[in-house]
mmCIF file of C-alpha atoms in Angstrom:
data_model
loop_
_atom_site.group_PDB
_atom_site.id
_atom_site.type_symbol
_atom_site.label_atom_id
_atom_site.label_comp_id
_atom_site.label_asym_id
_atom_site.label_seq_id
_atom_site.Cartn_x
_atom_site.Cartn_y
_atom_site.Cartn_z
ATOM 1 C CA UNK X 1 137.450 196.048 22.567
ATOM 2 C CA UNK X 2 136.828 194.427 25.936
ATOM 3 C CA UNK X 3 136.530 197.004 28.719
ATOM 4 C CA UNK X 4 137.128 195.989 32.328
ATOM 5 C CA UNK X 5 135.101 197.995 34.834
ATOM 6 C CA UNK X 6 134.122 198.191 38.486
ATOM 7 C CA UNK X 7 130.779 199.241 39.933
ATOM 8 C CA UNK X 8 130.557 201.246 43.166
ATOM 9 C CA UNK X 9 127.739 203.037 44.950
ATOM 10 C CA UNK X 10 127.579 205.700 47.632
ATOM 11 C CA UNK X 11 124.184 205.891 49.379
ATOM 12 C CA UNK X 12 122.577 204.577 46.208
ATOM 13 C CA UNK X 13 124.388 206.972 43.885
ATOM 14 C CA UNK X 14 125.984 204.421 41.536
ATOM 15 C CA UNK X 15 128.992 204.712 39.263
ATOM 16 C CA UNK X 16 131.084 202.850 36.715
ATOM 17 C CA UNK X 17 134.804 203.054 37.599
ATOM 18 C CA UNK X 18 137.550 202.544 35.027
ATOM 19 C CA UNK X 19 141.259 202.252 35.730
ATOM 20 C CA UNK X 20 142.801 204.247 32.877
ATOM 21 C CA UNK X 21 146.355 204.494 34.149
ATOM 22 C CA UNK X 22 147.561 202.842 30.945
ATOM 23 C CA UNK X 23 145.556 205.288 28.794
ATOM 24 C CA UNK X 24 143.753 202.527 26.862
ATOM 25 C CA UNK X 25 140.261 203.955 27.442
ATOM 26 C CA UNK X 26 141.288 207.379 26.110
ATOM 27 C CA UNK X 27 141.326 206.139 22.514
ATOM 28 C CA UNK X 28 137.677 205.067 22.614
ATOM 29 C CA UNK X 29 136.276 207.569 25.104
ATOM 30 C CA UNK X 30 133.438 209.559 23.541
ATOM 31 C CA UNK X 31 130.035 210.856 24.547
ATOM 32 C CA UNK X 32 128.039 208.084 22.878
ATOM 33 C CA UNK X 33 130.169 205.279 24.325
ATOM 34 C CA UNK X 34 129.873 206.628 27.867
ATOM 35 C CA UNK X 35 126.134 207.258 27.480
ATOM 36 C CA UNK X 36 125.646 203.661 26.322
ATOM 37 C CA UNK X 37 127.685 202.254 29.211
ATOM 38 C CA UNK X 38 125.552 204.195 31.713
ATOM 39 C CA UNK X 39 122.280 203.086 30.107
ATOM 40 C CA UNK X 40 120.339 200.917 32.558
ATOM 41 C CA UNK X 41 118.627 198.868 29.852
ATOM 42 C CA UNK X 42 121.331 198.318 27.233
ATOM 43 C CA UNK X 43 124.560 198.969 29.162
ATOM 44 C CA UNK X 44 126.014 198.483 32.630
ATOM 45 C CA UNK X 45 123.772 201.128 34.185
ATOM 46 C CA UNK X 46 124.916 204.013 36.374
ATOM 47 C CA UNK X 47 124.333 207.632 37.389
ATOM 48 C CA UNK X 48 127.770 208.424 35.991
ATOM 49 C CA UNK X 49 131.154 207.099 34.912
ATOM 50 C CA UNK X 50 134.555 207.907 36.375
ATOM 51 C CA UNK X 51 138.014 207.427 34.980
ATOM 52 C CA UNK X 52 141.021 207.122 37.287
ATOM 53 C CA UNK X 53 144.184 208.459 35.676
ATOM 54 C CA UNK X 54 147.733 209.281 36.746
ATOM 55 C CA UNK X 55 148.586 212.878 37.584
ATOM 56 C CA UNK X 56 151.945 214.303 38.671
ATOM 57 C CA UNK X 57 151.869 215.640 42.202
ATOM 58 C CA UNK X 58 148.736 213.695 43.152
ATOM 59 C CA UNK X 59 147.842 210.106 43.947
ATOM 60 C CA UNK X 60 145.514 210.140 40.935
ATOM 61 C CA UNK X 61 143.156 212.280 38.876
ATOM 62 C CA UNK X 62 139.379 211.838 38.811
ATOM 63 C CA UNK X 63 137.500 212.541 35.589
ATOM 64 C CA UNK X 64 133.736 212.389 35.902
ATOM 65 C CA UNK X 65 131.138 211.923 33.158
ATOM 66 C CA UNK X 66 127.394 212.264 33.567
ATOM 67 C CA UNK X 67 125.007 209.540 32.451
ATOM 68 C CA UNK X 68 124.315 211.603 29.313
ATOM 69 C CA UNK X 69 127.938 210.988 28.286
ATOM 70 C CA UNK X 70 129.190 214.513 28.781
ATOM 71 C CA UNK X 71 132.049 215.391 31.114
ATOM 72 C CA UNK X 72 130.577 216.834 34.261
ATOM 73 C CA UNK X 73 131.408 219.036 37.192
ATOM 74 C CA UNK X 74 132.400 217.676 40.617
ATOM 75 C CA UNK X 75 130.496 214.707 42.008
ATOM 76 C CA UNK X 76 130.770 214.299 45.770
ATOM 77 C CA UNK X 77 129.588 210.706 46.088
ATOM 78 C CA UNK X 78 131.599 209.874 42.995
ATOM 79 C CA UNK X 79 134.649 211.381 44.651
ATOM 80 C CA UNK X 80 134.129 209.186 47.689
ATOM 81 C CA UNK X 81 133.687 206.092 45.511
ATOM 82 C CA UNK X 82 136.821 206.730 43.472
ATOM 83 C CA UNK X 83 138.783 207.002 46.732
ATOM 84 C CA UNK X 84 137.523 203.530 47.667
ATOM 85 C CA UNK X 85 138.470 202.356 44.172
ATOM 86 C CA UNK X 86 141.980 203.790 44.560
ATOM 87 C CA UNK X 87 142.364 201.888 47.816
ATOM 88 C CA UNK X 88 141.252 198.709 46.042
ATOM 89 C CA UNK X 89 143.976 199.327 43.428
ATOM 90 C CA UNK X 90 146.529 199.782 46.258
ATOM 91 C CA UNK X 91 147.245 203.352 45.170
ATOM 92 C CA UNK X 92 146.435 204.648 48.648
ATOM 93 C CA UNK X 93 146.019 203.312 52.167
ATOM 94 C CA UNK X 94 143.992 205.466 54.573
ATOM 95 C CA UNK X 95 144.327 208.959 53.089
ATOM 96 C CA UNK X 96 144.811 210.596 49.725
ATOM 97 C CA UNK X 97 145.250 213.814 47.799
ATOM 98 C CA UNK X 98 143.760 213.686 44.317
ATOM 99 C CA UNK X 99 142.786 216.096 41.568
ATOM 100 C CA UNK X 100 139.246 216.635 40.268
ATOM 101 C CA UNK X 101 137.689 219.129 37.896
ATOM 102 C CA UNK X 102 137.162 221.682 40.692
ATOM 103 C CA UNK X 103 140.696 221.351 42.049
ATOM 104 C CA UNK X 104 142.611 219.299 44.653
ATOM 105 C CA UNK X 105 140.754 217.163 47.203
ATOM 106 C CA UNK X 106 141.868 215.485 50.414
ATOM 107 C CA UNK X 107 140.113 212.379 51.726
ATOM 108 C CA UNK X 108 140.433 209.697 54.359
ATOM 109 C CA UNK X 109 139.116 206.151 54.136
ATOM 110 C CA UNK X 110 138.460 203.513 56.761
ATOM 111 C CA UNK X 111 140.667 200.445 57.016
ATOM 112 C CA UNK X 112 137.914 198.236 55.590
ATOM 113 C CA UNK X 113 137.550 200.635 52.661
ATOM 114 C CA UNK X 114 133.832 201.342 52.843
ATOM 115 C CA UNK X 115 133.599 204.681 54.675
ATOM 116 C CA UNK X 116 135.053 207.827 53.101
ATOM 117 C CA UNK X 117 135.366 211.380 54.369
ATOM 118 C CA UNK X 118 135.963 213.754 51.456
ATOM 119 C CA UNK X 119 137.007 217.374 51.762
ATOM 120 C CA UNK X 120 134.966 219.600 49.465
ATOM 121 C CA UNK X 121 135.776 223.078 48.154
ATOM 122 C CA UNK X 122 135.237 226.184 50.272
ATOM 123 C CA UNK X 123 132.139 228.199 49.390
ATOM 124 C CA UNK X 124 131.757 231.964 49.704
ATOM 125 C CA UNK X 125 128.763 232.958 47.606
ATOM 126 C CA UNK X 126 125.152 231.984 48.162
ATOM 127 C CA UNK X 127 122.527 233.691 46.030
ATOM 128 C CA UNK X 128 118.764 233.612 46.331
ATOM 129 C CA UNK X 129 115.991 232.832 43.861
ATOM 130 C CA UNK X 130 112.772 233.653 45.627
ATOM 131 C CA UNK X 131 112.654 231.368 48.670
ATOM 132 C CA UNK X 132 115.382 229.134 47.249
ATOM 133 C CA UNK X 133 119.166 229.352 47.629
ATOM 134 C CA UNK X 134 121.605 228.957 44.736
ATOM 135 C CA UNK X 135 125.256 228.020 45.275
ATOM 136 C CA UNK X 136 128.129 226.040 43.795
ATOM 137 C CA UNK X 137 129.736 223.278 45.865
ATOM 138 C CA UNK X 138 131.752 221.937 42.939
ATOM 139 C CA UNK X 139 128.511 221.663 40.959
ATOM 140 C CA UNK X 140 125.696 224.247 40.781
ATOM 141 C CA UNK X 141 122.756 223.671 43.124
ATOM 142 C CA UNK X 142 119.289 225.048 43.788
ATOM 143 C CA UNK X 143 118.016 224.408 47.332
ATOM 144 C CA UNK X 144 114.382 224.777 48.394
ATOM 145 C CA UNK X 145 112.932 223.895 51.797
ATOM 146 C CA UNK X 146 109.555 222.152 51.628
ATOM 147 C CA UNK X 147 107.108 220.205 53.778
ATOM 148 C CA UNK X 148 105.897 216.648 53.124
ATOM 149 C CA UNK X 149 108.869 215.950 50.877
ATOM 150 C CA UNK X 150 108.157 212.205 50.704
ATOM 151 C CA UNK X 151 104.973 212.909 48.713
ATOM 152 C CA UNK X 152 106.470 215.487 46.322
ATOM 153 C CA UNK X 153 106.896 214.752 42.614
ATOM 154 C CA UNK X 154 110.600 215.590 42.586
ATOM 155 C CA UNK X 155 111.021 214.526 38.973
ATOM 156 C CA UNK X 156 108.394 216.872 37.559
ATOM 157 C CA UNK X 157 109.113 219.849 39.830
ATOM 158 C CA UNK X 158 112.874 219.453 39.580
ATOM 159 C CA UNK X 159 112.753 219.085 35.797
ATOM 160 C CA UNK X 160 110.716 222.269 35.424
ATOM 161 C CA UNK X 161 113.173 224.286 37.540
ATOM 162 C CA UNK X 162 116.252 222.822 35.837
ATOM 163 C CA UNK X 163 114.805 223.697 32.410
ATOM 164 C CA UNK X 164 113.334 227.130 33.147
ATOM 165 C CA UNK X 165 114.588 230.266 31.403
ATOM 166 C CA UNK X 166 117.105 231.012 34.157
ATOM 167 C CA UNK X 167 118.865 227.637 34.328
ATOM 168 C CA UNK X 168 118.149 225.825 31.053
ATOM 169 C CA UNK X 169 121.388 226.738 29.248
ATOM 170 C CA UNK X 170 123.907 225.535 31.845
ATOM 171 C CA UNK X 171 121.557 223.387 33.884
ATOM 172 C CA UNK X 172 121.355 223.121 37.651
ATOM 173 C CA UNK X 173 120.821 220.383 40.225
ATOM 174 C CA UNK X 174 117.583 220.878 42.133
ATOM 175 C CA UNK X 175 117.434 219.891 45.817
ATOM 176 C CA UNK X 176 114.385 219.747 48.058
ATOM 177 C CA UNK X 177 114.922 219.575 51.815
ATOM 178 C CA UNK X 178 112.660 218.913 54.778
ATOM 179 C CA UNK X 179 113.899 219.765 58.267
ATOM 180 C CA UNK X 180 113.180 217.062 60.867
ATOM 181 C CA UNK X 181 115.167 218.737 63.633
ATOM 182 C CA UNK X 182 117.783 216.043 64.230
ATOM 183 C CA UNK X 183 118.367 215.520 60.495
ATOM 184 C CA UNK X 184 117.519 216.820 57.045
ATOM 185 C CA UNK X 185 115.705 214.708 54.464
ATOM 186 C CA UNK X 186 116.890 215.554 50.938
ATOM 187 C CA UNK X 187 115.766 214.538 47.461
ATOM 188 C CA UNK X 188 117.592 215.724 44.333
ATOM 189 C CA UNK X 189 116.891 216.046 40.623
ATOM 190 C CA UNK X 190 120.304 215.848 38.914
ATOM 191 C CA UNK X 191 121.253 217.490 35.654
ATOM 192 C CA UNK X 192 123.123 215.144 33.336
ATOM 193 C CA UNK X 193 121.114 212.233 34.714
ATOM 194 C CA UNK X 194 117.920 214.256 34.107
ATOM 195 C CA UNK X 195 116.109 212.374 36.826
ATOM 196 C CA UNK X 196 115.924 212.010 40.571
ATOM 197 C CA UNK X 197 118.871 210.084 41.997
ATOM 198 C CA UNK X 198 119.084 208.157 45.269
ATOM 199 C CA UNK X 199 121.692 210.610 46.583
ATOM 200 C CA UNK X 200 123.789 213.603 45.562
ATOM 201 C CA UNK X 201 126.942 214.461 47.507
ATOM 202 C CA UNK X 202 127.471 218.016 46.285
ATOM 203 C CA UNK X 203 123.703 218.439 46.725
ATOM 204 C CA UNK X 204 123.552 217.536 50.409
ATOM 205 C CA UNK X 205 126.617 219.727 50.941
ATOM 206 C CA UNK X 206 124.756 222.624 49.338
ATOM 207 C CA UNK X 207 121.666 221.898 51.434
ATOM 208 C CA UNK X 208 123.665 221.952 54.673
ATOM 209 C CA UNK X 209 125.206 225.315 53.812
ATOM 210 C CA UNK X 210 121.934 226.837 52.616
ATOM 211 C CA UNK X 211 120.106 225.781 55.777
ATOM 212 C CA UNK X 212 122.888 227.148 57.987
ATOM 213 C CA UNK X 213 122.593 230.484 56.228
ATOM 214 C CA UNK X 214 118.804 230.433 56.446
ATOM 215 C CA UNK X 215 118.911 229.702 60.194
ATOM 216 C CA UNK X 216 121.730 232.155 60.904
ATOM 217 C CA UNK X 217 124.046 229.467 62.256
ATOM 218 C CA UNK X 218 127.785 230.015 62.690
ATOM 219 C CA UNK X 219 130.828 228.093 63.893
ATOM 220 C CA UNK X 220 131.457 224.369 63.549
ATOM 221 C CA UNK X 221 128.378 222.684 62.134
ATOM 222 C CA UNK X 222 127.655 219.033 61.394
ATOM 223 C CA UNK X 223 124.431 217.791 59.847
ATOM 224 C CA UNK X 224 123.004 214.306 59.437
ATOM 225 C CA UNK X 225 121.337 213.872 56.061
ATOM 226 C CA UNK X 226 118.883 211.199 54.994
ATOM 227 C CA UNK X 227 118.499 210.574 51.269
ATOM 228 C CA UNK X 228 116.468 207.912 49.455
ATOM 229 C CA UNK X 229 119.588 205.729 49.216
ATOM 230 C CA UNK X 230 120.828 205.971 52.794
ATOM 231 C CA UNK X 231 122.606 208.354 55.170
ATOM 232 C CA UNK X 232 125.320 210.960 54.728
ATOM 233 C CA UNK X 233 126.806 213.675 56.905
ATOM 234 C CA UNK X 234 128.220 217.101 56.142
ATOM 235 C CA UNK X 235 130.434 219.202 58.397
ATOM 236 C CA UNK X 236 131.998 222.631 57.973
ATOM 237 C CA UNK X 237 132.964 225.853 59.691
ATOM 238 C CA UNK X 238 130.982 228.971 58.828
ATOM 239 C CA UNK X 239 132.220 232.397 59.929
ATOM 240 C CA UNK X 240 129.466 234.365 58.221
ATOM 241 C CA UNK X 241 131.465 234.783 55.008
ATOM 242 C CA UNK X 242 133.118 231.491 54.108
ATOM 243 C CA UNK X 243 132.077 227.876 54.489
ATOM 244 C CA UNK X 244 135.438 226.230 55.091
ATOM 245 C CA UNK X 245 136.901 222.907 56.190
ATOM 246 C CA UNK X 246 133.987 221.204 54.429
ATOM 247 C CA UNK X 247 133.712 217.405 54.642
ATOM 248 C CA UNK X 248 131.202 215.039 53.075
ATOM 249 C CA UNK X 249 131.109 211.632 54.788
ATOM 250 C CA UNK X 250 129.356 208.389 53.984
ATOM 251 C CA UNK X 251 129.555 204.867 52.607
ATOM 252 C CA UNK X 252 131.398 203.939 49.417
ATOM 253 C CA UNK X 253 130.564 200.376 48.548
ATOM 254 C CA UNK X 254 131.958 197.979 45.949
ATOM 255 C CA UNK X 255 129.112 196.299 44.042
ATOM 256 C CA UNK X 256 130.702 194.140 41.346
ATOM 257 C CA UNK X 257 133.320 194.045 38.613
ATOM 258 C CA UNK X 258 133.074 192.782 35.067
ATOM 259 C CA UNK X 259 133.897 193.326 31.436
ATOM 260 C CA UNK X 260 131.894 194.484 28.442
ATOM 261 C CA UNK X 261 132.532 194.657 24.688
ATOM 262 C CA UNK X 262 132.496 198.193 23.321
#
């Protein structure tokens, strides 16, 4: 079967996008097929794969699969990219309401289609693990503040935390953050990819919340985030109990389209 696909990236976090409104991909969708498509040597290559499907009451439904082929939890940069994809398909214009695995999401997109602001879920609980913070922003995250982040071996340290006795069964995304005052620098080891990625949307959202809690900040907060693949921003309101009105903003860029035999 010939599969038509689109490739998008958000701050270097890259994804395969498939329009499955006709349901054709459903008959061949399986873990091995998706894993092979995401393989950077023998497939298209991507951090994950997303399927756009129809859903009553919403503009569309987003289904996200990790690079290991398994259906994943929410992906923030993926969510922004699928909004850009929906605009390309003329499903939306400048705003949308769509459904993802963690519930409904609202988003706006620029007229040129390459800048997306995505509303994320509210967060109430932040736990601690030693000096680190643990929270779920649609996906589970571990956040640890460090110094000299550019020189850290994020792959080895992140892998060891993700696979320790606490997190090995369900897995966790491991984020390291360095505070530069006017921005945070973040690097992330992602479960499902099992490697460091150029960016992680739910990860920088988790970092912003964890650092606000650590610093005792309240009210309307907006943070600039630098990641290896570019720049993102996160804004929210924190009243001491709930992180609400959460938005992840950044680029969502079309890379190429093509077809592949599967």
